[in-house]
Amino acid sequence: AQKVTQAQTEISVVEKEDVTLDCVYETRDTTYYLFWYKQPPSGELVFLIRRNSFDEQNEISGRYSWNFQKSTSSFNFTITASQVVDSAVYFCALSGPGVDTGRRALTFGSGTRLQVQP
Amino acid sequence: ETGVTQTPRHLVMGMTNKKSLKCEQHLGHNAMYWYKQSAKKPLELMFVYNFKEQTENNSVPSRFSPECPNSSHLFLHLHTLQPEDSALYLCASSQTSNSAKLFFGSGTQLSVL
C-alpha cells in the first residue's frame, strides 16, 4: 500500500524566513513518482514539481527547492525567503509506475498549511 | 486558470435532493478524476475515467454516480447524501491515466444539511 505522511499540520513564519515542509512516503514500487501541489485559498491544486524515483538530484526553481532522499523515503520542500503569497496548503503526493498497475492515481498526504505573516 | 472548470463553486443540498457537479477540461486530456477533500482527511480518490471508460472506483458509495460522456466532461451525480459527505469535491485531468501529472479544478464546496 502507498502512504504519504506530512507530519506538520500547520506552520507559521514571518516573511523572508526560510521554511521547510516535510514529506515522508511509503511504497513497495521500485518505480514511482513524487509530487508537490500548492492549494491557495481559491481551492484548486497547482502542480509544483514531479520527481521520479530514479532521479535523486535536488532541484531548485527560484525560491523553491526540493530534497529527495530515497534512503529516508523523504521528499522535502523548502521555500527560501518566504512571501505572503506563499500562504497556502501544500500537498505532497505519490504515484505508482502507471500502466496496468492499478496504482496510477495519486496518493496524497494530509497537507501542511503554511501561513506567512507580513 | 488551470484549464479545468468546475461548477457550481458552492452547493448546499438536503439529504433528499438530487444534484450534479460538473467538470469540464479544455486541455485535450483523456483522463479525468474525482477527488474528495474532507476537512480532516487527506485527498481521497473517488473515480478515474480514461478515454471515457471508468477504470477506478475507489469503493465509493452508490449515492455518488459519475458520468463521463466524453473526454472533456465529467459529472458527479449526487442523491440521498449524508451530512458526512460535505466536503470539497475536486475534479482533475491528465493526458492519460498513466500520466501522473494532474491538473485540478477549483472544486465544488458541498454542504449537505
mmCIF file with all atom_site columns, C-alpha atoms in Angstrom:
data_model
loop_
_atom_site.group_PDB
_atom_site.id
_atom_site.type_symbol
_atom_site.label_atom_id
_atom_site.label_alt_id
_atom_site.label_comp_id
_atom_site.label_asym_id
_atom_site.label_entity_id
_atom_site.label_seq_id
_atom_site.pdbx_PDB_ins_code
_atom_site.Cartn_x
_atom_site.Cartn_y
_atom_site.Cartn_z
_atom_site.occupancy
_atom_site.B_iso_or_equiv
_atom_site.pdbx_formal_charge
_atom_site.auth_seq_id
_atom_site.auth_comp_id
_atom_site.auth_asym_id
_atom_site.auth_atom_id
_atom_site.pdbx_PDB_model_num
ATOM 1   C CA . ALA A 1 1   ? 0.000   0.000  0.000   1.00 0.00 ? 1   ALA A CA 1
ATOM 2   C CA . GLN A 1 2   ? 1.099   3.544  -0.610  1.00 0.00 ? 2   GLN A CA 1
ATOM 3   C CA . LYS A 1 3   ? 1.164   6.153  2.096   1.00 0.00 ? 3   LYS A CA 1
ATOM 4   C CA . VAL A 1 4   ? 2.259   9.769  2.320   1.00 0.00 ? 4   VAL A CA 1
ATOM 5   C CA . THR A 1 5   ? 2.823   11.453 5.668   1.00 0.00 ? 5   THR A CA 1
ATOM 6   C CA . GLN A 1 6   ? 3.047   15.183 6.183   1.00 0.00 ? 6   GLN A CA 1
ATOM 7   C CA . ALA A 1 7   ? 3.573   15.457 9.902   1.00 0.00 ? 7   ALA A CA 1
ATOM 8   C CA . GLN A 1 8   ? 3.392   19.256 10.015  1.00 0.00 ? 8   GLN A CA 1
ATOM 9   C CA . THR A 1 9   ? -0.247  20.259 10.089  1.00 0.00 ? 9   THR A CA 1
ATOM 10  C CA . GLU A 1 10  ? 0.370   23.981 10.172  1.00 0.00 ? 10  GLU A CA 1
ATOM 11  C CA . ILE A 1 11  ? 3.426   26.214 10.011  1.00 0.00 ? 11  ILE A CA 1
ATOM 12  C CA . SER A 1 12  ? 3.536   29.938 10.599  1.00 0.00 ? 12  SER A CA 1
ATOM 13  C CA . VAL A 1 13  ? 6.546   32.030 9.610   1.00 0.00 ? 13  VAL A CA 1
ATOM 14  C CA . VAL A 1 14  ? 7.342   35.669 9.150   1.00 0.00 ? 14  VAL A CA 1
ATOM 15  C CA . GLU A 1 15  ? 8.022   36.976 5.692   1.00 0.00 ? 15  GLU A CA 1
ATOM 16  C CA . LYS A 1 16  ? 11.572  36.402 4.432   1.00 0.00 ? 16  LYS A CA 1
ATOM 17  C CA . GLU A 1 17  ? 12.129  33.397 6.654   1.00 0.00 ? 17  GLU A CA 1
ATOM 18  C CA . ASP A 1 18  ? 13.052  30.095 5.067   1.00 0.00 ? 18  ASP A CA 1
ATOM 19  C CA . VAL A 1 19  ? 10.649  27.230 5.679   1.00 0.00 ? 19  VAL A CA 1
ATOM 20  C CA . THR A 1 20  ? 10.850  23.501 5.009   1.00 0.00 ? 20  THR A CA 1
ATOM 21  C CA . LEU A 1 21  ? 7.814   21.303 4.549   1.00 0.00 ? 21  LEU A CA 1
ATOM 22  C CA . ASP A 1 22  ? 8.411   17.643 5.307   1.00 0.00 ? 22  ASP A CA 1
ATOM 23  C CA . CYS A 1 23  ? 7.101   14.679 3.357   1.00 0.00 ? 23  CYS A CA 1
ATOM 24  C CA . VAL A 1 24  ? 7.723   11.007 4.084   1.00 0.00 ? 24  VAL A CA 1
ATOM 25  C CA . TYR A 1 25  ? 6.334   8.274  1.875   1.00 0.00 ? 25  TYR A CA 1
ATOM 26  C CA . GLU A 1 26  ? 5.885   4.515  1.820   1.00 0.00 ? 26  GLU A CA 1
ATOM 27  C CA . THR A 1 27  ? 5.609   2.365  -1.274  1.00 0.00 ? 27  THR A CA 1
ATOM 28  C CA . ARG A 1 28  ? 6.507   -1.116 -2.445  1.00 0.00 ? 28  ARG A CA 1
ATOM 29  C CA . ASP A 1 29  ? 7.027   0.075  -6.008  1.00 0.00 ? 29  ASP A CA 1
ATOM 30  C CA . THR A 1 30  ? 10.576  0.398  -7.274  1.00 0.00 ? 30  THR A CA 1
ATOM 31  C CA . THR A 1 31  ? 9.445   2.969  -9.808  1.00 0.00 ? 31  THR A CA 1
ATOM 32  C CA . TYR A 1 32  ? 7.289   5.761  -8.527  1.00 0.00 ? 32  TYR A CA 1
ATOM 33  C CA . TYR A 1 33  ? 6.688   9.487  -8.788  1.00 0.00 ? 33  TYR A CA 1
ATOM 34  C CA . LEU A 1 34  ? 6.580   12.143 -6.124  1.00 0.00 ? 34  LEU A CA 1
ATOM 35  C CA . PHE A 1 35  ? 4.775   15.443 -6.377  1.00 0.00 ? 35  PHE A CA 1
ATOM 36  C CA . TRP A 1 36  ? 4.172   18.668 -4.578  1.00 0.00 ? 36  TRP A CA 1
ATOM 37  C CA . TYR A 1 37  ? 0.985   20.638 -5.112  1.00 0.00 ? 37  TYR A CA 1
ATOM 38  C CA . LYS A 1 38  ? 0.003   24.042 -3.751  1.00 0.00 ? 38  LYS A CA 1
ATOM 39  C CA . GLN A 1 39  ? -3.591  24.784 -2.818  1.00 0.00 ? 39  GLN A CA 1
ATOM 40  C CA . PRO A 1 40  ? -4.194  28.531 -2.436  1.00 0.00 ? 40  PRO A CA 1
ATOM 41  C CA . PRO A 1 41  ? -7.395  29.835 -0.823  1.00 0.00 ? 41  PRO A CA 1
ATOM 42  C CA . SER A 1 42  ? -9.144  29.679 -4.203  1.00 0.00 ? 42  SER A CA 1
ATOM 43  C CA . GLY A 1 43  ? -9.194  25.895 -3.896  1.00 0.00 ? 43  GLY A CA 1
ATOM 44  C CA . GLU A 1 44  ? -7.550  24.487 -6.980  1.00 0.00 ? 44  GLU A CA 1
ATOM 45  C CA . LEU A 1 45  ? -4.392  22.437 -6.638  1.00 0.00 ? 45  LEU A CA 1
ATOM 46  C CA . VAL A 1 46  ? -1.474  23.853 -8.561  1.00 0.00 ? 46  VAL A CA 1
ATOM 47  C CA . PHE A 1 47  ? 1.227   21.475 -9.719  1.00 0.00 ? 47  PHE A CA 1
ATOM 48  C CA . LEU A 1 48  ? 4.705   22.432 -8.483  1.00 0.00 ? 48  LEU A CA 1
ATOM 49  C CA . ILE A 1 49  ? 7.005   19.533 -9.230  1.00 0.00 ? 49  ILE A CA 1
ATOM 50  C CA . ARG A 1 50  ? 7.186   15.879 -10.218 1.00 0.00 ? 50  ARG A CA 1
ATOM 51  C CA . ARG A 1 51  ? 10.141  13.655 -9.421  1.00 0.00 ? 51  ARG A CA 1
ATOM 52  C CA . ASN A 1 52  ? 10.711  10.066 -10.479 1.00 0.00 ? 52  ASN A CA 1
ATOM 53  C CA . SER A 1 53  ? 12.292  7.566  -8.140  1.00 0.00 ? 53  SER A CA 1
ATOM 54  C CA . PHE A 1 54  ? 15.436  7.203  -10.219 1.00 0.00 ? 54  PHE A CA 1
ATOM 55  C CA . ASP A 1 55  ? 16.352  10.849 -10.099 1.00 0.00 ? 55  ASP A CA 1
ATOM 56  C CA . GLU A 1 56  ? 17.669  11.847 -6.705  1.00 0.00 ? 56  GLU A CA 1
ATOM 57  C CA . GLN A 1 57  ? 19.158  15.116 -7.779  1.00 0.00 ? 57  GLN A CA 1
ATOM 58  C CA . ASN A 1 58  ? 17.877  18.002 -5.769  1.00 0.00 ? 58  ASN A CA 1
ATOM 59  C CA . GLU A 1 59  ? 16.035  20.634 -7.731  1.00 0.00 ? 59  GLU A CA 1
ATOM 60  C CA . ILE A 1 60  ? 15.831  24.356 -7.392  1.00 0.00 ? 60  ILE A CA 1
ATOM 61  C CA . SER A 1 61  ? 13.284  26.597 -9.051  1.00 0.00 ? 61  SER A CA 1
ATOM 62  C CA . GLY A 1 62  ? 13.557  30.191 -7.979  1.00 0.00 ? 62  GLY A CA 1
ATOM 63  C CA . ARG A 1 63  ? 12.788  30.340 -4.263  1.00 0.00 ? 63  ARG A CA 1
ATOM 64  C CA . TYR A 1 64  ? 11.621  26.731 -4.237  1.00 0.00 ? 64  TYR A CA 1
ATOM 65  C CA . SER A 1 65  ? 13.865  23.731 -3.736  1.00 0.00 ? 65  SER A CA 1
ATOM 66  C CA . TRP A 1 66  ? 13.247  20.064 -3.208  1.00 0.00 ? 66  TRP A CA 1
ATOM 67  C CA . ASN A 1 67  ? 15.381  17.500 -1.397  1.00 0.00 ? 67  ASN A CA 1
ATOM 68  C CA . PHE A 1 68  ? 14.674  13.908 -2.423  1.00 0.00 ? 68  PHE A CA 1
ATOM 69  C CA . GLN A 1 69  ? 16.338  11.290 -0.228  1.00 0.00 ? 69  GLN A CA 1
ATOM 70  C CA . LYS A 1 70  ? 15.469  7.748  -1.166  1.00 0.00 ? 70  LYS A CA 1
ATOM 71  C CA . SER A 1 71  ? 17.359  6.328  1.820   1.00 0.00 ? 71  SER A CA 1
ATOM 72  C CA . THR A 1 72  ? 14.955  8.013  4.208   1.00 0.00 ? 72  THR A CA 1
ATOM 73  C CA . SER A 1 73  ? 11.919  7.966  1.866   1.00 0.00 ? 73  SER A CA 1
ATOM 74  C CA . SER A 1 74  ? 11.609  11.703 2.133   1.00 0.00 ? 74  SER A CA 1
ATOM 75  C CA . PHE A 1 75  ? 10.847  14.442 -0.359  1.00 0.00 ? 75  PHE A CA 1
ATOM 76  C CA . ASN A 1 76  ? 11.081  17.741 1.480   1.00 0.00 ? 76  ASN A CA 1
ATOM 77  C CA . PHE A 1 77  ? 10.193  21.128 0.074   1.00 0.00 ? 77  PHE A CA 1
ATOM 78  C CA . THR A 1 78  ? 11.935  24.349 1.066   1.00 0.00 ? 78  THR A CA 1
ATOM 79  C CA . ILE A 1 79  ? 10.782  27.870 0.366   1.00 0.00 ? 79  ILE A CA 1
ATOM 80  C CA . THR A 1 80  ? 13.543  30.419 0.694   1.00 0.00 ? 80  THR A CA 1
ATOM 81  C CA . ALA A 1 81  ? 12.750  33.999 1.698   1.00 0.00 ? 81  ALA A CA 1
ATOM 82  C CA . SER A 1 82  ? 9.053   33.254 2.080   1.00 0.00 ? 82  SER A CA 1
ATOM 83  C CA . GLN A 1 83  ? 6.433   35.739 0.949   1.00 0.00 ? 83  GLN A CA 1
ATOM 84  C CA . VAL A 1 84  ? 2.844   36.347 1.954   1.00 0.00 ? 84  VAL A CA 1
ATOM 85  C CA . VAL A 1 85  ? 1.726   34.953 -1.410  1.00 0.00 ? 85  VAL A CA 1
ATOM 86  C CA . ASP A 1 86  ? 3.241   31.611 -0.416  1.00 0.00 ? 86  ASP A CA 1
ATOM 87  C CA . SER A 1 87  ? 0.471   31.191 2.159   1.00 0.00 ? 87  SER A CA 1
ATOM 88  C CA . ALA A 1 88  ? -1.432  28.076 1.114   1.00 0.00 ? 88  ALA A CA 1
ATOM 89  C CA . VAL A 1 89  ? -1.867  24.421 1.876   1.00 0.00 ? 89  VAL A CA 1
ATOM 90  C CA . TYR A 1 90  ? 0.873   22.298 0.369   1.00 0.00 ? 90  TYR A CA 1
ATOM 91  C CA . PHE A 1 91  ? 0.299   18.674 -0.510  1.00 0.00 ? 91  PHE A CA 1
ATOM 92  C CA . CYS A 1 92  ? 2.881   16.009 -1.135  1.00 0.00 ? 92  CYS A CA 1
ATOM 93  C CA . ALA A 1 93  ? 1.700   13.121 -3.305  1.00 0.00 ? 93  ALA A CA 1
ATOM 94  C CA . LEU A 1 94  ? 2.898   9.761  -4.572  1.00 0.00 ? 94  LEU A CA 1
ATOM 95  C CA . SER A 1 95  ? 2.028   7.801  -7.690  1.00 0.00 ? 95  SER A CA 1
ATOM 96  C CA . GLY A 1 96  ? 2.869   4.284  -8.807  1.00 0.00 ? 96  GLY A CA 1
ATOM 97  C CA . PRO A 1 97  ? 4.598   3.459  -12.068 1.00 0.00 ? 97  PRO A CA 1
ATOM 98  C CA . GLY A 1 98  ? 1.455   3.506  -14.163 1.00 0.00 ? 98  GLY A CA 1
ATOM 99  C CA . VAL A 1 99  ? 0.444   1.113  -16.940 1.00 0.00 ? 99  VAL A CA 1
ATOM 100 C CA . ASP A 1 100 ? -1.899  -1.575 -15.669 1.00 0.00 ? 100 ASP A CA 1
ATOM 101 C CA . THR A 1 101 ? -0.711  -1.434 -12.086 1.00 0.00 ? 101 THR A CA 1
ATOM 102 C CA . GLY A 1 102 ? -3.958  -0.094 -10.695 1.00 0.00 ? 102 GLY A CA 1
ATOM 103 C CA . ARG A 1 103 ? -1.947  2.376  -8.698  1.00 0.00 ? 103 ARG A CA 1
ATOM 104 C CA . ARG A 1 104 ? -1.751  5.180  -11.200 1.00 0.00 ? 104 ARG A CA 1
ATOM 105 C CA . ALA A 1 105 ? -3.691  7.741  -9.307  1.00 0.00 ? 105 ALA A CA 1
ATOM 106 C CA . LEU A 1 106 ? -2.085  9.947  -6.739  1.00 0.00 ? 106 LEU A CA 1
ATOM 107 C CA . THR A 1 107 ? -1.956  9.214  -3.029  1.00 0.00 ? 107 THR A CA 1
ATOM 108 C CA . PHE A 1 108 ? -1.916  12.500 -1.174  1.00 0.00 ? 108 PHE A CA 1
ATOM 109 C CA . GLY A 1 109 ? -0.613  13.454 2.215   1.00 0.00 ? 109 GLY A CA 1
ATOM 110 C CA . SER A 1 110 ? -2.893  15.353 4.544   1.00 0.00 ? 110 SER A CA 1
ATOM 111 C CA . GLY A 1 111 ? -1.301  18.661 3.649   1.00 0.00 ? 111 GLY A CA 1
ATOM 112 C CA . THR A 1 112 ? 0.610   21.351 5.525   1.00 0.00 ? 112 THR A CA 1
ATOM 113 C CA . ARG A 1 113 ? -0.973  24.753 5.937   1.00 0.00 ? 113 ARG A CA 1
ATOM 114 C CA . LEU A 1 114 ? 1.665   27.459 5.598   1.00 0.00 ? 114 LEU A CA 1
ATOM 115 C CA . GLN A 1 115 ? 0.923   30.938 6.849   1.00 0.00 ? 115 GLN A CA 1
ATOM 116 C CA . VAL A 1 116 ? 3.403   33.643 6.029   1.00 0.00 ? 116 VAL A CA 1
ATOM 117 C CA . GLN A 1 117 ? 2.907   36.739 8.142   1.00 0.00 ? 117 GLN A CA 1
ATOM 118 C CA . PRO A 1 118 ? 3.962   40.144 6.803   1.00 0.00 ? 118 PRO A CA 1
ATOM 119 C CA . GLU B 2 1   ? -6.544  29.348 -14.804 1.00 0.00 ? 1   GLU B CA 1
ATOM 120 C CA . THR B 2 2   ? -5.690  25.667 -14.928 1.00 0.00 ? 2   THR B CA 1
ATOM 121 C CA . GLY B 2 3   ? -7.925  24.713 -17.850 1.00 0.00 ? 3   GLY B CA 1
ATOM 122 C CA . VAL B 2 4   ? -10.218 22.658 -15.637 1.00 0.00 ? 4   VAL B CA 1
ATOM 123 C CA . THR B 2 5   ? -13.523 24.307 -14.776 1.00 0.00 ? 5   THR B CA 1
ATOM 124 C CA . GLN B 2 6   ? -15.910 23.107 -12.117 1.00 0.00 ? 6   GLN B CA 1
ATOM 125 C CA . THR B 2 7   ? -19.456 24.244 -11.473 1.00 0.00 ? 7   THR B CA 1
ATOM 126 C CA . PRO B 2 8   ? -21.006 25.138 -9.199  1.00 0.00 ? 8   PRO B CA 1
ATOM 127 C CA . ARG B 2 9   ? -18.364 26.528 -6.859  1.00 0.00 ? 9   ARG B CA 1
ATOM 128 C CA . HIS B 2 10  ? -20.672 26.095 -3.878  1.00 0.00 ? 10  HIS B CA 1
ATOM 129 C CA . LEU B 2 11  ? -23.656 23.821 -3.354  1.00 0.00 ? 11  LEU B CA 1
ATOM 130 C CA . VAL B 2 12  ? -25.957 23.347 -0.411  1.00 0.00 ? 12  VAL B CA 1
ATOM 131 C CA . MET B 2 13  ? -28.357 20.451 -0.567  1.00 0.00 ? 13  MET B CA 1
ATOM 132 C CA . GLY B 2 14  ? -30.687 18.499 1.646   1.00 0.00 ? 14  GLY B CA 1
ATOM 133 C CA . MET B 2 15  ? -30.327 14.813 2.197   1.00 0.00 ? 15  MET B CA 1
ATOM 134 C CA . THR B 2 16  ? -33.225 14.020 -0.131  1.00 0.00 ? 16  THR B CA 1
ATOM 135 C CA . ASN B 2 17  ? -32.133 16.234 -3.005  1.00 0.00 ? 17  ASN B CA 1
ATOM 136 C CA . LYS B 2 18  ? -30.598 15.190 -6.279  1.00 0.00 ? 18  LYS B CA 1
ATOM 137 C CA . LYS B 2 19  ? -27.887 17.396 -7.706  1.00 0.00 ? 19  LYS B CA 1
ATOM 138 C CA . SER B 2 20  ? -24.978 17.138 -10.119 1.00 0.00 ? 20  SER B CA 1
ATOM 139 C CA . LEU B 2 21  ? -21.467 18.504 -10.139 1.00 0.00 ? 21  LEU B CA 1
ATOM 140 C CA . LYS B 2 22  ? -19.948 19.372 -13.480 1.00 0.00 ? 22  LYS B CA 1
ATOM 141 C CA . CYS B 2 23  ? -16.353 19.402 -14.617 1.00 0.00 ? 23  CYS B CA 1
ATOM 142 C CA . GLU B 2 24  ? -15.009 20.481 -17.982 1.00 0.00 ? 24  GLU B CA 1
ATOM 143 C CA . GLN B 2 25  ? -11.422 20.461 -19.156 1.00 0.00 ? 25  GLN B CA 1
ATOM 144 C CA . HIS B 2 26  ? -10.018 22.421 -22.080 1.00 0.00 ? 26  HIS B CA 1
ATOM 145 C CA . LEU B 2 27  ? -6.606  20.776 -22.149 1.00 0.00 ? 27  LEU B CA 1
ATOM 146 C CA . GLY B 2 28  ? -7.226  17.967 -24.616 1.00 0.00 ? 28  GLY B CA 1
ATOM 147 C CA . HIS B 2 29  ? -6.669  15.390 -21.889 1.00 0.00 ? 29  HIS B CA 1
ATOM 148 C CA . ASN B 2 30  ? -8.087  11.887 -21.968 1.00 0.00 ? 30  ASN B CA 1
ATOM 149 C CA . ALA B 2 31  ? -8.242  11.064 -18.279 1.00 0.00 ? 31  ALA B CA 1
ATOM 150 C CA . MET B 2 32  ? -10.444 12.694 -15.670 1.00 0.00 ? 32  MET B CA 1
ATOM 151 C CA . TYR B 2 33  ? -10.742 12.178 -11.944 1.00 0.00 ? 33  TYR B CA 1
ATOM 152 C CA . TRP B 2 34  ? -12.943 12.982 -8.989  1.00 0.00 ? 34  TRP B CA 1
ATOM 153 C CA . TYR B 2 35  ? -11.265 13.582 -5.630  1.00 0.00 ? 35  TYR B CA 1
ATOM 154 C CA . LYS B 2 36  ? -12.874 14.331 -2.289  1.00 0.00 ? 36  LYS B CA 1
ATOM 155 C CA . GLN B 2 37  ? -11.226 16.673 0.180   1.00 0.00 ? 37  GLN B CA 1
ATOM 156 C CA . SER B 2 38  ? -12.696 16.474 3.669   1.00 0.00 ? 38  SER B CA 1
ATOM 157 C CA . ALA B 2 39  ? -11.706 18.771 6.480   1.00 0.00 ? 39  ALA B CA 1
ATOM 158 C CA . LYS B 2 40  ? -9.807  16.158 8.429   1.00 0.00 ? 40  LYS B CA 1
ATOM 159 C CA . LYS B 2 41  ? -8.653  13.639 5.845   1.00 0.00 ? 41  LYS B CA 1
ATOM 160 C CA . PRO B 2 42  ? -6.139  13.550 3.015   1.00 0.00 ? 42  PRO B CA 1
ATOM 161 C CA . LEU B 2 43  ? -7.399  13.969 -0.500  1.00 0.00 ? 43  LEU B CA 1
ATOM 162 C CA . GLU B 2 44  ? -9.247  10.821 -1.468  1.00 0.00 ? 44  GLU B CA 1
ATOM 163 C CA . LEU B 2 45  ? -9.504  9.481  -4.980  1.00 0.00 ? 45  LEU B CA 1
ATOM 164 C CA . MET B 2 46  ? -13.070 8.604  -5.904  1.00 0.00 ? 46  MET B CA 1
ATOM 165 C CA . PHE B 2 47  ? -13.191 7.756  -9.606  1.00 0.00 ? 47  PHE B CA 1
ATOM 166 C CA . VAL B 2 48  ? -10.902 7.613  -12.624 1.00 0.00 ? 48  VAL B CA 1
ATOM 167 C CA . TYR B 2 49  ? -12.003 7.765  -16.252 1.00 0.00 ? 49  TYR B CA 1
ATOM 168 C CA . ASN B 2 50  ? -9.646  7.064  -19.119 1.00 0.00 ? 50  ASN B CA 1
ATOM 169 C CA . PHE B 2 51  ? -10.933 7.683  -22.653 1.00 0.00 ? 51  PHE B CA 1
ATOM 170 C CA . LYS B 2 52  ? -14.489 7.851  -21.231 1.00 0.00 ? 52  LYS B CA 1
ATOM 171 C CA . GLU B 2 53  ? -14.201 4.459  -19.565 1.00 0.00 ? 53  GLU B CA 1
ATOM 172 C CA . GLN B 2 54  ? -14.254 4.172  -15.798 1.00 0.00 ? 54  GLN B CA 1
ATOM 173 C CA . THR B 2 55  ? -11.045 2.497  -14.720 1.00 0.00 ? 55  THR B CA 1
ATOM 174 C CA . GLU B 2 56  ? -11.155 3.009  -10.986 1.00 0.00 ? 56  GLU B CA 1
ATOM 175 C CA . ASN B 2 57  ? -13.894 3.199  -8.386  1.00 0.00 ? 57  ASN B CA 1
ATOM 176 C CA . ASN B 2 58  ? -12.311 3.587  -5.006  1.00 0.00 ? 58  ASN B CA 1
ATOM 177 C CA . SER B 2 59  ? -15.111 1.906  -3.043  1.00 0.00 ? 59  SER B CA 1
ATOM 178 C CA . VAL B 2 60  ? -17.323 4.938  -3.346  1.00 0.00 ? 60  VAL B CA 1
ATOM 179 C CA . PRO B 2 61  ? -20.916 4.616  -2.059  1.00 0.00 ? 61  PRO B CA 1
ATOM 180 C CA . SER B 2 62  ? -23.564 4.307  -4.753  1.00 0.00 ? 62  SER B CA 1
ATOM 181 C CA . ARG B 2 63  ? -25.124 7.619  -3.751  1.00 0.00 ? 63  ARG B CA 1
ATOM 182 C CA . PHE B 2 64  ? -22.283 9.095  -5.821  1.00 0.00 ? 64  PHE B CA 1
ATOM 183 C CA . SER B 2 65  ? -22.727 8.302  -9.504  1.00 0.00 ? 65  SER B CA 1
ATOM 184 C CA . PRO B 2 66  ? -20.156 9.523  -12.021 1.00 0.00 ? 66  PRO B CA 1
ATOM 185 C CA . GLU B 2 67  ? -20.772 10.090 -15.700 1.00 0.00 ? 67  GLU B CA 1
ATOM 186 C CA . CYS B 2 68  ? -18.249 10.793 -18.425 1.00 0.00 ? 68  CYS B CA 1
ATOM 187 C CA . PRO B 2 69  ? -19.999 11.454 -21.738 1.00 0.00 ? 69  PRO B CA 1
ATOM 188 C CA . ASN B 2 70  ? -16.772 12.463 -23.478 1.00 0.00 ? 70  ASN B CA 1
ATOM 189 C CA . SER B 2 71  ? -13.150 13.085 -22.631 1.00 0.00 ? 71  SER B CA 1
ATOM 190 C CA . SER B 2 72  ? -13.781 16.747 -21.868 1.00 0.00 ? 72  SER B CA 1
ATOM 191 C CA . HIS B 2 73  ? -16.707 16.442 -19.475 1.00 0.00 ? 73  HIS B CA 1
ATOM 192 C CA . LEU B 2 74  ? -17.193 14.684 -16.187 1.00 0.00 ? 74  LEU B CA 1
ATOM 193 C CA . PHE B 2 75  ? -20.215 14.743 -13.926 1.00 0.00 ? 75  PHE B CA 1
ATOM 194 C CA . LEU B 2 76  ? -20.835 13.565 -10.412 1.00 0.00 ? 76  LEU B CA 1
ATOM 195 C CA . HIS B 2 77  ? -24.491 12.870 -9.737  1.00 0.00 ? 77  HIS B CA 1
ATOM 196 C CA . LEU B 2 78  ? -25.489 13.083 -6.105  1.00 0.00 ? 78  LEU B CA 1
ATOM 197 C CA . HIS B 2 79  ? -28.566 11.647 -4.408  1.00 0.00 ? 79  HIS B CA 1
ATOM 198 C CA . THR B 2 80  ? -29.618 10.933 -0.832  1.00 0.00 ? 80  THR B CA 1
ATOM 199 C CA . LEU B 2 81  ? -26.334 12.204 0.532   1.00 0.00 ? 81  LEU B CA 1
ATOM 200 C CA . GLN B 2 82  ? -25.377 12.251 4.185   1.00 0.00 ? 82  GLN B CA 1
ATOM 201 C CA . PRO B 2 83  ? -24.026 15.190 6.202   1.00 0.00 ? 83  PRO B CA 1
ATOM 202 C CA . GLU B 2 84  ? -20.625 13.476 6.328   1.00 0.00 ? 84  GLU B CA 1
ATOM 203 C CA . ASP B 2 85  ? -20.463 13.818 2.549   1.00 0.00 ? 85  ASP B CA 1
ATOM 204 C CA . SER B 2 86  ? -19.951 17.547 2.997   1.00 0.00 ? 86  SER B CA 1
ATOM 205 C CA . ALA B 2 87  ? -16.548 18.285 1.504   1.00 0.00 ? 87  ALA B CA 1
ATOM 206 C CA . LEU B 2 88  ? -14.674 19.935 -1.324  1.00 0.00 ? 88  LEU B CA 1
ATOM 207 C CA . TYR B 2 89  ? -15.004 17.858 -4.479  1.00 0.00 ? 89  TYR B CA 1
ATOM 208 C CA . LEU B 2 90  ? -12.122 18.334 -6.850  1.00 0.00 ? 90  LEU B CA 1
ATOM 209 C CA . CYS B 2 91  ? -12.022 17.361 -10.481 1.00 0.00 ? 91  CYS B CA 1
ATOM 210 C CA . ALA B 2 92  ? -8.721  16.756 -12.227 1.00 0.00 ? 92  ALA B CA 1
ATOM 211 C CA . SER B 2 93  ? -7.488  15.740 -15.638 1.00 0.00 ? 93  SER B CA 1
ATOM 212 C CA . SER B 2 94  ? -4.311  14.340 -17.134 1.00 0.00 ? 94  SER B CA 1
ATOM 213 C CA . GLN B 2 95  ? -3.090  13.389 -20.580 1.00 0.00 ? 95  GLN B CA 1
ATOM 214 C CA . THR B 2 96  ? -3.966  9.749  -19.883 1.00 0.00 ? 96  THR B CA 1
ATOM 215 C CA . SER B 2 97  ? -4.447  7.843  -16.663 1.00 0.00 ? 97  SER B CA 1
ATOM 216 C CA . ASN B 2 98  ? -0.827  6.709  -16.982 1.00 0.00 ? 98  ASN B CA 1
ATOM 217 C CA . SER B 2 99  ? 0.280   10.306 -16.799 1.00 0.00 ? 99  SER B CA 1
ATOM 218 C CA . ALA B 2 100 ? 0.573   11.218 -13.161 1.00 0.00 ? 100 ALA B CA 1
ATOM 219 C CA . LYS B 2 101 ? 0.731   14.971 -13.700 1.00 0.00 ? 101 LYS B CA 1
ATOM 220 C CA . LEU B 2 102 ? -2.737  16.132 -12.839 1.00 0.00 ? 102 LEU B CA 1
ATOM 221 C CA . PHE B 2 103 ? -4.366  19.469 -13.383 1.00 0.00 ? 103 PHE B CA 1
ATOM 222 C CA . PHE B 2 104 ? -7.054  20.351 -10.901 1.00 0.00 ? 104 PHE B CA 1
ATOM 223 C CA . GLY B 2 105 ? -10.151 22.495 -10.960 1.00 0.00 ? 105 GLY B CA 1
ATOM 224 C CA . SER B 2 106 ? -11.072 24.839 -8.134  1.00 0.00 ? 106 SER B CA 1
ATOM 225 C CA . GLY B 2 107 ? -13.536 22.393 -6.673  1.00 0.00 ? 107 GLY B CA 1
ATOM 226 C CA . THR B 2 108 ? -17.150 22.436 -5.561  1.00 0.00 ? 108 THR B CA 1
ATOM 227 C CA . GLN B 2 109 ? -17.683 23.078 -1.868  1.00 0.00 ? 109 GLN B CA 1
ATOM 228 C CA . LEU B 2 110 ? -20.616 20.848 -0.970  1.00 0.00 ? 110 LEU B CA 1
ATOM 229 C CA . SER B 2 111 ? -22.650 21.169 2.198   1.00 0.00 ? 111 SER B CA 1
ATOM 230 C CA . VAL B 2 112 ? -25.251 18.517 2.982   1.00 0.00 ? 112 VAL B CA 1
ATOM 231 C CA . LEU B 2 113 ? -27.834 19.594 5.532   1.00 0.00 ? 113 LEU B CA 1
#
